XYZ file of C-alpha atoms in Angstrom:
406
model
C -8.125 11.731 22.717
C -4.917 11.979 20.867
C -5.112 15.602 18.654
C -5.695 14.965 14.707
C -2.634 15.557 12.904
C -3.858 16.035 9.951
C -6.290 18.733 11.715
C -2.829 20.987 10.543
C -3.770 22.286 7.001
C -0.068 22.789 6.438
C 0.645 19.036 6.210
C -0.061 17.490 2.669
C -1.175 13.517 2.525
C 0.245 11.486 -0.213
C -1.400 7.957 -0.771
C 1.577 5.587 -1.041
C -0.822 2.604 -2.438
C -4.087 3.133 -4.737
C -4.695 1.030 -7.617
C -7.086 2.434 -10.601
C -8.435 0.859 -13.409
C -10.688 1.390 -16.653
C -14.177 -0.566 -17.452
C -12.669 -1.231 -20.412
C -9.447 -3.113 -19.180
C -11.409 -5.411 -16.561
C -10.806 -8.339 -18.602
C -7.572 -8.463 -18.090
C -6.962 -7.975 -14.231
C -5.624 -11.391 -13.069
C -7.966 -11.694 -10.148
C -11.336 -10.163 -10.845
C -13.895 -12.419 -12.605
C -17.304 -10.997 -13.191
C -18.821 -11.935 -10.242
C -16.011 -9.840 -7.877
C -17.164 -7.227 -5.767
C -14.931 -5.505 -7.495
C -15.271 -5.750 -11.210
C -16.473 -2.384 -11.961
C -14.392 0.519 -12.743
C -12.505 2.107 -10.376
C -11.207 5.640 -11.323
C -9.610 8.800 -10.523
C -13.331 10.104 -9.614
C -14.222 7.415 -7.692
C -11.024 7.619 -5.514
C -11.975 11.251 -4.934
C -15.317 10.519 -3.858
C -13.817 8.454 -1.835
C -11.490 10.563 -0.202
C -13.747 13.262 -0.087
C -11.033 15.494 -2.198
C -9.830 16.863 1.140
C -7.756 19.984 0.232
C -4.610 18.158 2.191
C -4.266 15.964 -0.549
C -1.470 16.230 -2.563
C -1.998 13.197 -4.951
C -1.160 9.583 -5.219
C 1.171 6.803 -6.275
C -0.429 4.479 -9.085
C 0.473 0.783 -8.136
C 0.021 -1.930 -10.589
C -3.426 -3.701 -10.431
C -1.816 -7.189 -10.629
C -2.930 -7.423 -14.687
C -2.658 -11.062 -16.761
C 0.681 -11.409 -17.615
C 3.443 -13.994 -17.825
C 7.627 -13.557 -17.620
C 7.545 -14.617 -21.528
C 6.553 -11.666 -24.518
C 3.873 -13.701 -25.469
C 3.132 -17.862 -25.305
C 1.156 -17.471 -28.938
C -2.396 -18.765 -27.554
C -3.996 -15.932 -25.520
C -3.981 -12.135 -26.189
C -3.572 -11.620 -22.561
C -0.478 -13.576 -21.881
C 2.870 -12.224 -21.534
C 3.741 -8.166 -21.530
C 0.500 -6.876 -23.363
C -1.706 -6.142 -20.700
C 0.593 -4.691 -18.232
C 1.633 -2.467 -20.931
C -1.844 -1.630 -21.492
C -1.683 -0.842 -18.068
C 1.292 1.763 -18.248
C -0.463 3.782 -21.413
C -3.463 4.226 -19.291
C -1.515 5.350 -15.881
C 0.175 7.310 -18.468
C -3.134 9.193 -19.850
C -3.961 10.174 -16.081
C -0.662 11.892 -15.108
C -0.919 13.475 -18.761
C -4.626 14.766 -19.161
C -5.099 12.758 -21.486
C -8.647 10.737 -20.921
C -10.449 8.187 -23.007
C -14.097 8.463 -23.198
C -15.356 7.458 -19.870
C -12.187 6.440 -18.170
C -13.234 8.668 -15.140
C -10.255 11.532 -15.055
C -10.119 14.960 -16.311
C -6.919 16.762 -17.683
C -7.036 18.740 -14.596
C -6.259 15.851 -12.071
C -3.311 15.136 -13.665
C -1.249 16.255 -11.404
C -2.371 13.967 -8.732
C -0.602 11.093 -10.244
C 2.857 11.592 -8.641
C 4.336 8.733 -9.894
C 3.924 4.967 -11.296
C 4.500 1.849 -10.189
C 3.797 -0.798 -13.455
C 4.128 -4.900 -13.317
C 7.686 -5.923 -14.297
C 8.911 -9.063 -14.944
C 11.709 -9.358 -12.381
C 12.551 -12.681 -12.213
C 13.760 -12.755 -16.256
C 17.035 -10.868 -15.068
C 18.713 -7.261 -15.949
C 18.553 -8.318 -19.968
C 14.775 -8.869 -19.658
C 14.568 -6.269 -17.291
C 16.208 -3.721 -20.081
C 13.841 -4.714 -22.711
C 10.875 -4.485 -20.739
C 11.418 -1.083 -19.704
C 12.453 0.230 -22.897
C 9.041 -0.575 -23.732
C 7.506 0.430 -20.889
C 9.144 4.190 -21.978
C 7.138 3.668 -25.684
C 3.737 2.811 -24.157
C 4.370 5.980 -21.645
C 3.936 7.877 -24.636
C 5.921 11.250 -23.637
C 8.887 11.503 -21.988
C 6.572 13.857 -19.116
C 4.683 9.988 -18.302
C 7.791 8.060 -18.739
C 9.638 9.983 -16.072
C 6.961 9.579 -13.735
C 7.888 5.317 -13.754
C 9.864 5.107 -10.381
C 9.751 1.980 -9.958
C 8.269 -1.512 -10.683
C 5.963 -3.950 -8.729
C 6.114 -8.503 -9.326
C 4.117 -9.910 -6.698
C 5.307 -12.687 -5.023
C 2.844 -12.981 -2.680
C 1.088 -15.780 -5.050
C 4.462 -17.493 -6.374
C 5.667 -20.321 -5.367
C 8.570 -20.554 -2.792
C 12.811 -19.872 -4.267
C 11.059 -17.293 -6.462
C 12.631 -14.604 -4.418
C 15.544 -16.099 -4.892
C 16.291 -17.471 -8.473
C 19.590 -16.120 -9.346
C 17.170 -13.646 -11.937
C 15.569 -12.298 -9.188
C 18.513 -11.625 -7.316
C 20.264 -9.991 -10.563
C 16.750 -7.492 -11.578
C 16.893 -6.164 -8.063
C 20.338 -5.300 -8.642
C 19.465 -4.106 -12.014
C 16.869 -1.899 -10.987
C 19.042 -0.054 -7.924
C 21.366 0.699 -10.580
C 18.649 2.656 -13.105
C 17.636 3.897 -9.567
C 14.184 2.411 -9.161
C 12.470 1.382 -6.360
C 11.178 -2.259 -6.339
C 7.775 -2.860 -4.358
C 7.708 -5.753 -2.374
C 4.283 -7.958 -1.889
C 4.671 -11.052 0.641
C 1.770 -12.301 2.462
C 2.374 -13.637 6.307
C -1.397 -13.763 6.999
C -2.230 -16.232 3.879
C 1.017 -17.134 2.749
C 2.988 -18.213 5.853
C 6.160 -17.639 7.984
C 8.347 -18.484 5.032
C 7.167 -15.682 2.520
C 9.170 -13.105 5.387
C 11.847 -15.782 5.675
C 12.418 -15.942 2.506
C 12.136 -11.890 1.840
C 14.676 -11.756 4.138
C 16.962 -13.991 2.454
C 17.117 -12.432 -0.788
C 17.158 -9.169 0.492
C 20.838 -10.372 1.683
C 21.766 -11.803 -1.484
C 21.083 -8.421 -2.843
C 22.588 -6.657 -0.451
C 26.027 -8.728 -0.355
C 29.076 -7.691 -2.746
C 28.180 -4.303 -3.783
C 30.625 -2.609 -5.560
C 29.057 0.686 -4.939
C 26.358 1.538 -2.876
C 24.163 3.278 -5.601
C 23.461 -0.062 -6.719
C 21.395 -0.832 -3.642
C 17.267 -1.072 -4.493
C 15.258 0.358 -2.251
C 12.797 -1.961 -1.410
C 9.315 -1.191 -0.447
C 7.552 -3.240 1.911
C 4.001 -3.072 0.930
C 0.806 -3.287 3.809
C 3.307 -4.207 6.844
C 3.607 -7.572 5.219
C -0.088 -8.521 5.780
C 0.356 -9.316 9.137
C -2.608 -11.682 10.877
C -5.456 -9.431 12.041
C -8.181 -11.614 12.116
C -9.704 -12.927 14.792
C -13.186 -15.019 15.928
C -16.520 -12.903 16.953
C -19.212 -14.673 18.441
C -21.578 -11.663 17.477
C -22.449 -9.245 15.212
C -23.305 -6.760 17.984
C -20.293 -7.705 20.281
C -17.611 -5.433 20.874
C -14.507 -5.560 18.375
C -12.281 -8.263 19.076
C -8.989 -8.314 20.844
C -5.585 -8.317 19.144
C -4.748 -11.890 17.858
C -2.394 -14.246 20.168
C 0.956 -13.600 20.930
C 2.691 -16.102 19.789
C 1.413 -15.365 15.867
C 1.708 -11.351 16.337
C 5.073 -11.886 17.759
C 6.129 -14.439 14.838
C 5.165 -11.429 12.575
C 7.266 -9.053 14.604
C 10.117 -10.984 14.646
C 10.148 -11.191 10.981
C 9.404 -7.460 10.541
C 12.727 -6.524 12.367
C 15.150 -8.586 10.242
C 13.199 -6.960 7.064
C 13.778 -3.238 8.910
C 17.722 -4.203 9.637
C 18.330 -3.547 6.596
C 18.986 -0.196 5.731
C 17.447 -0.397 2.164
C 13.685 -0.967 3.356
C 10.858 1.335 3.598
C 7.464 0.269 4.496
C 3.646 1.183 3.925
C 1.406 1.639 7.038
C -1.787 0.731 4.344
C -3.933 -2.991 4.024
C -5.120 -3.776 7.124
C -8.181 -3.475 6.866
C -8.283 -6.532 4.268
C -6.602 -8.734 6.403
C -9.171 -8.553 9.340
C -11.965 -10.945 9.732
C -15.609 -9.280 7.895
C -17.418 -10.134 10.788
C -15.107 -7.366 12.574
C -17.024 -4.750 10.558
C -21.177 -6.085 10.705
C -21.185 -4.384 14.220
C -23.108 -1.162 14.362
C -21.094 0.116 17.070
C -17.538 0.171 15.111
C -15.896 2.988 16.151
C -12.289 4.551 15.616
C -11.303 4.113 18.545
C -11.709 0.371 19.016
C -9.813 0.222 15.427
C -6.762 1.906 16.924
C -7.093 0.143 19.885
C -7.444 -3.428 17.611
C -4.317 -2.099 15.480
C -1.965 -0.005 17.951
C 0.713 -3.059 18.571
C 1.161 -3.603 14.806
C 1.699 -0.170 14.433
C 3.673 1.000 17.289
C 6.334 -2.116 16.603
C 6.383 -1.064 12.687
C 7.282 2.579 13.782
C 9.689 1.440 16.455
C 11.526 -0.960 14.060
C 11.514 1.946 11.039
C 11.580 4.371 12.673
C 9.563 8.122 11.427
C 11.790 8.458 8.030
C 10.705 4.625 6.566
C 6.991 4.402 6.790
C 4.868 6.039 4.617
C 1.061 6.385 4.846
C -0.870 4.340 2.031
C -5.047 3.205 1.754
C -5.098 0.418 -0.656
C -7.788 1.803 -2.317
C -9.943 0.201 -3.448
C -9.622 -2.875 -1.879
C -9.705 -1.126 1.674
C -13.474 -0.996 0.508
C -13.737 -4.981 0.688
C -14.050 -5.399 4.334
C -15.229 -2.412 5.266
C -18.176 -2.419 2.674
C -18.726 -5.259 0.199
C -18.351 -7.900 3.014
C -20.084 -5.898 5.273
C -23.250 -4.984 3.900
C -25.423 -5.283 7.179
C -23.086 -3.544 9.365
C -23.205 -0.302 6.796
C -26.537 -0.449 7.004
C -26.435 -0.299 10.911
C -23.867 2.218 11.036
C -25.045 4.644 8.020
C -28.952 4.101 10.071
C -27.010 5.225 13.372
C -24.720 7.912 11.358
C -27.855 9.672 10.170
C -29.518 9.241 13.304
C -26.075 11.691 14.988
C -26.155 13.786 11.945
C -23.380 12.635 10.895
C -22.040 12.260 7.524
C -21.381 8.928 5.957
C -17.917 7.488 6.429
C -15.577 5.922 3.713
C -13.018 3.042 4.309
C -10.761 5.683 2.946
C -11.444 8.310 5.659
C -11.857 5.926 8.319
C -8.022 4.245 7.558
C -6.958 7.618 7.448
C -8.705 8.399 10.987
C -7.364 5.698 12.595
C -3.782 5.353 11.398
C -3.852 9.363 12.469
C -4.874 8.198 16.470
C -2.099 5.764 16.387
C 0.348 7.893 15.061
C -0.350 10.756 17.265
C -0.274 8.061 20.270
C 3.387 6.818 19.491
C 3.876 10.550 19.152
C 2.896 11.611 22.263
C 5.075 8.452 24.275
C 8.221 9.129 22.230
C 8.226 12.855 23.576
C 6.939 11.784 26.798
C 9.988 10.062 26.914
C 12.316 13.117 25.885
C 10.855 14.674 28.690
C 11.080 12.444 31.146
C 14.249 11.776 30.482
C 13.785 7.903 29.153
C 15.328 8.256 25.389
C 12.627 9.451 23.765
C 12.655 12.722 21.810
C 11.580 16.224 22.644
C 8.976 18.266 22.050
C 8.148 19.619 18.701
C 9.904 16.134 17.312
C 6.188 15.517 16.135
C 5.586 17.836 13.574
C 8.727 16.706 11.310
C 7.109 13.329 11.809
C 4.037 13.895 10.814
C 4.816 15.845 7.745
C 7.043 12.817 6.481
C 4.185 10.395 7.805
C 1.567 11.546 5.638
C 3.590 12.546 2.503
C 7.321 13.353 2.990
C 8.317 9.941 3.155
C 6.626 9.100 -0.373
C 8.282 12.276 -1.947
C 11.256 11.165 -1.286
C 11.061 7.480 -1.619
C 9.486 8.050 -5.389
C 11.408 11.231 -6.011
C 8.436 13.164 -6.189
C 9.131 17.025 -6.749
C-alpha cells in the first residue's frame, strides 16, 4: 500500500473548496428549500468536526454558497433579488476571517485565521463597469480593510446557465477585468449533468480571453473547480456487491479530451475535490466500501488530471459539505452497515471529509511512486525525492500561491 503522505507532520493541508453558511441566511441560498438534506447550518465548527481538526490543517478557502441573486442591483419585487444576498454573504465570510461572530453563527474569534481567503458571487457577465461597482461594494460589506484583502477572487456559476453565457462579449470583458485587479476567477461547468458543450464552450472563451493581450498581467487565472464534474456514476445491481468499475471509455475519454484543451492553456489551475457527488448513491449503501476500491474507482480521473497539469496546477479541495451528500444523506443504510462493522474493528467513525482526503492521498502517492519509477528507470519520469515538493504543493502550496495566501 502506497505510504500516507500526509503521515509527514511537516506538510500543511489547505482545503481549496468548502462552503459555510449561517441558520440565519438559509433563506436565501438559491438551491436549498426546506426539505434539503442540507438546510441546516453549516459552520466553521461543523467543518472541524468534520475534519477532525487534524493539526496539518492550515485553514481553508471560503467559496460562495451559490446565494439568490440576479446580474441587476435589484428588480424592485423580492428582497432577495439582485446583489443583497451575496453581499450578505461577503459580511458574514468577513466576520469569520475577523473574529467577529454573531450569536450562534458557529465560529470563535480564535479560528479566524483559518479563513485564508474568499471567494464571493460576482456578477461577471455585466462587464468591467459592473464588475467595478460590485466590488467596490463588496470592499464596504468586508467591513475592514484586514477582510477586504482576504477577497482573491470571485465565483458566477455557469454550470446552470444557459449556453453563449461564457461567451457574451461581458463575460469575455470581466475576465479580463478581473486579471487586471489580479483576481482569480473560479470556474463551475458541469460535464456529468450539463454535457460535452459546457467544456466546449469553457474552452472557447478561455481563448477569447486569452487572445490580444497587451500585457500578460492581464491574464485571469482561472480555476477549474471539481475536475469539471466528470461522469462517475455507474449501475450496481446490489447493495452488497463490490464497487463498480470505472464508467465506459468512450464517456471517460470524451471528458479527457476536453480536460487537455482546458490544461493547454497556461492560465488554468484545477481542484482535485467533488467527486464524490458525482457518483451514483448506490456506490456508497455497501458495507464493505473501502479506500481502496475508491482509489481504485477514481485512479484514471486522477492520474490523467495530474498528467495534463502537471504537480504545480492542482490543488487539493473537499467540497464540504456537499461531499457529505453521497457519502451520508443518500446513504443512510450503508452508514449504518459500515459504522455497525467500524465499531465491530474498533475503529473510529469515518467522515466524507477524511475519507476524500484518504483516498485522493493513495492516488497521489501512486502517480508518485510511477513518475519516479520512471526517473529511475530511465523512462522520463523524475527522480527520487521529486515527491516531497509535490506533495507539499498538493495539499496546500498550490492554494497559497494560487490565492496569494501568506
Amino acid at each position: 500500500m502506497p505510504r500516507r503522505p500526509t503521515d509527514d507532520h511537516s506538510i500543511l493541508i489547505i482545503d481549496s473548496h468548502i462552503h459555510l453558511y449561517p441558520q440565519s441566511e438559509i433563506a436565501s441560498l438559491a438551491w436549498c428549500p426546506a426539505d434539503h438534506p442540507l438546510h441546516h447550518q453549516h459552520s466553521v465548527n461543523d467543518y472541524l468536526s468534520a475534519t477532525r481538526a487534524p493539526p496539518k490543517l492550515r485553514g481553508f478557502i471560503f467559496i460562495e454558497a451559490d446565494r439568490k441573486s440576479s446580474l441587476t442591483v435589484s428588480d424592485g419585487n423580492d428582497n432577495n433579488a439582485g446583489w443583497a444576498s451575496p453581499l450578505d454573504e461577503v459580511a458574514f465570510a468577513a466576520r469569520i476571517a475577523t473574529g467577529q461572530p454573531r450569536h450562534g453563527e458557529g465560529h470563535l474569534p480564535t479560528q479566524a485565521p483559518l479563513c485564508l481567503a474568499i471567494i464571493p458571487w460576482a456578477p461577471v457577465p455585466q462587464g468591467a463597469d459592473a464588475l467595478a461597482r460590485y466590488v467596490e461594494l463588496v470592499k464596504l460589506r468586508a467591513g475592514s480593510s484586514v477582510a477586504a484583502n482576504q477577497v482573491k477572487g470571485f465565483r458566477y456559476l455557469v454550470q446552470d446557465k444557459p449556453r453563449g453565457t461564457m461567451l457574451q462579449n461581458g463575460f469575455v470583458e470581466g475576465l479580463r477585468w478581473l486579471g487586471r485587479q489580479r483576481f482569480v476567477f473560479e470556474l463551475g461547468v458541469d460535464f456529468r449533468s450539463g454535457g460535452d458543450w459546457q467544456l466546449e464552450e469553457a474552452e472557447a472563451m478561455l481563448r477569447r480571453v486569452n487572445s490580444g493581450l497587451v500585457h500578460e498581467r492581464e491574464r485571469v487565472l482561472v480555476v477549474i473547480n471539481h475536475m469539471a464534474k466528470p461522469d462517475l456514476s455507474s449501475s450496481s445491481s446490489s447493495s452488497d456487491s463490490p464497487p463498480p468499475q470505472p464508467p465506459p471509455p468512450p464517456r471517460f475519454l470524451t471528458w479527457a479530451s476536453h480536460l487537455s484543451a482546458l490544461a493547454a492553456f497556461p492560465n488554468t489551475v484545477v481542484k482535485l475535490s467533488g467527486g464524490f457527488s458525482e457518483m451514483s448513491p448506490e456506490f456508497f449503501l455497501s458495507e464493505h466500501l473501502e479506500e481502496n476500491d475508491l482509489a481504485r474507482r477514481l485512479r484514471p480521473y486522477f492520474f490523467h488530471v495530474l498528467g495534463e497539469f502537471g504537480e504545480r496546477r492542482v490543488l487539493f479541495g473537499s467540497d464540504w459539505p456537499v461531499c457529505d451528500m453521497s457519502f451520508w444523506v443518500k446513504g443512510d443504510e450503508g452508514k449504518e452497515r459500515r459504522g455497525k462493522k467500524e465499531r465491530e474493528e474498533g475503529r473510529p467513525g469515518v467522515t466524507a471529509w477524511g475519507l476524500w482526503q484518504r483516498v485522493v492521498g493513495l492516488v497521489l502517492e501512486e502517480w508518485i511512486g510511477e513518475q519516479e519509477r520512471g526517473g529511475r528507470e530511465g523512462k522520463g519520469g523524475k527522480g527520487d525525492g521529486w515527491g516531497k515538493e509535490v506533495r507539499r504543493g498538493f495539499w496546500g502550496g498550490n492554494a497559497r500561491w494560487v490565492y496569494g495566501v501568506s
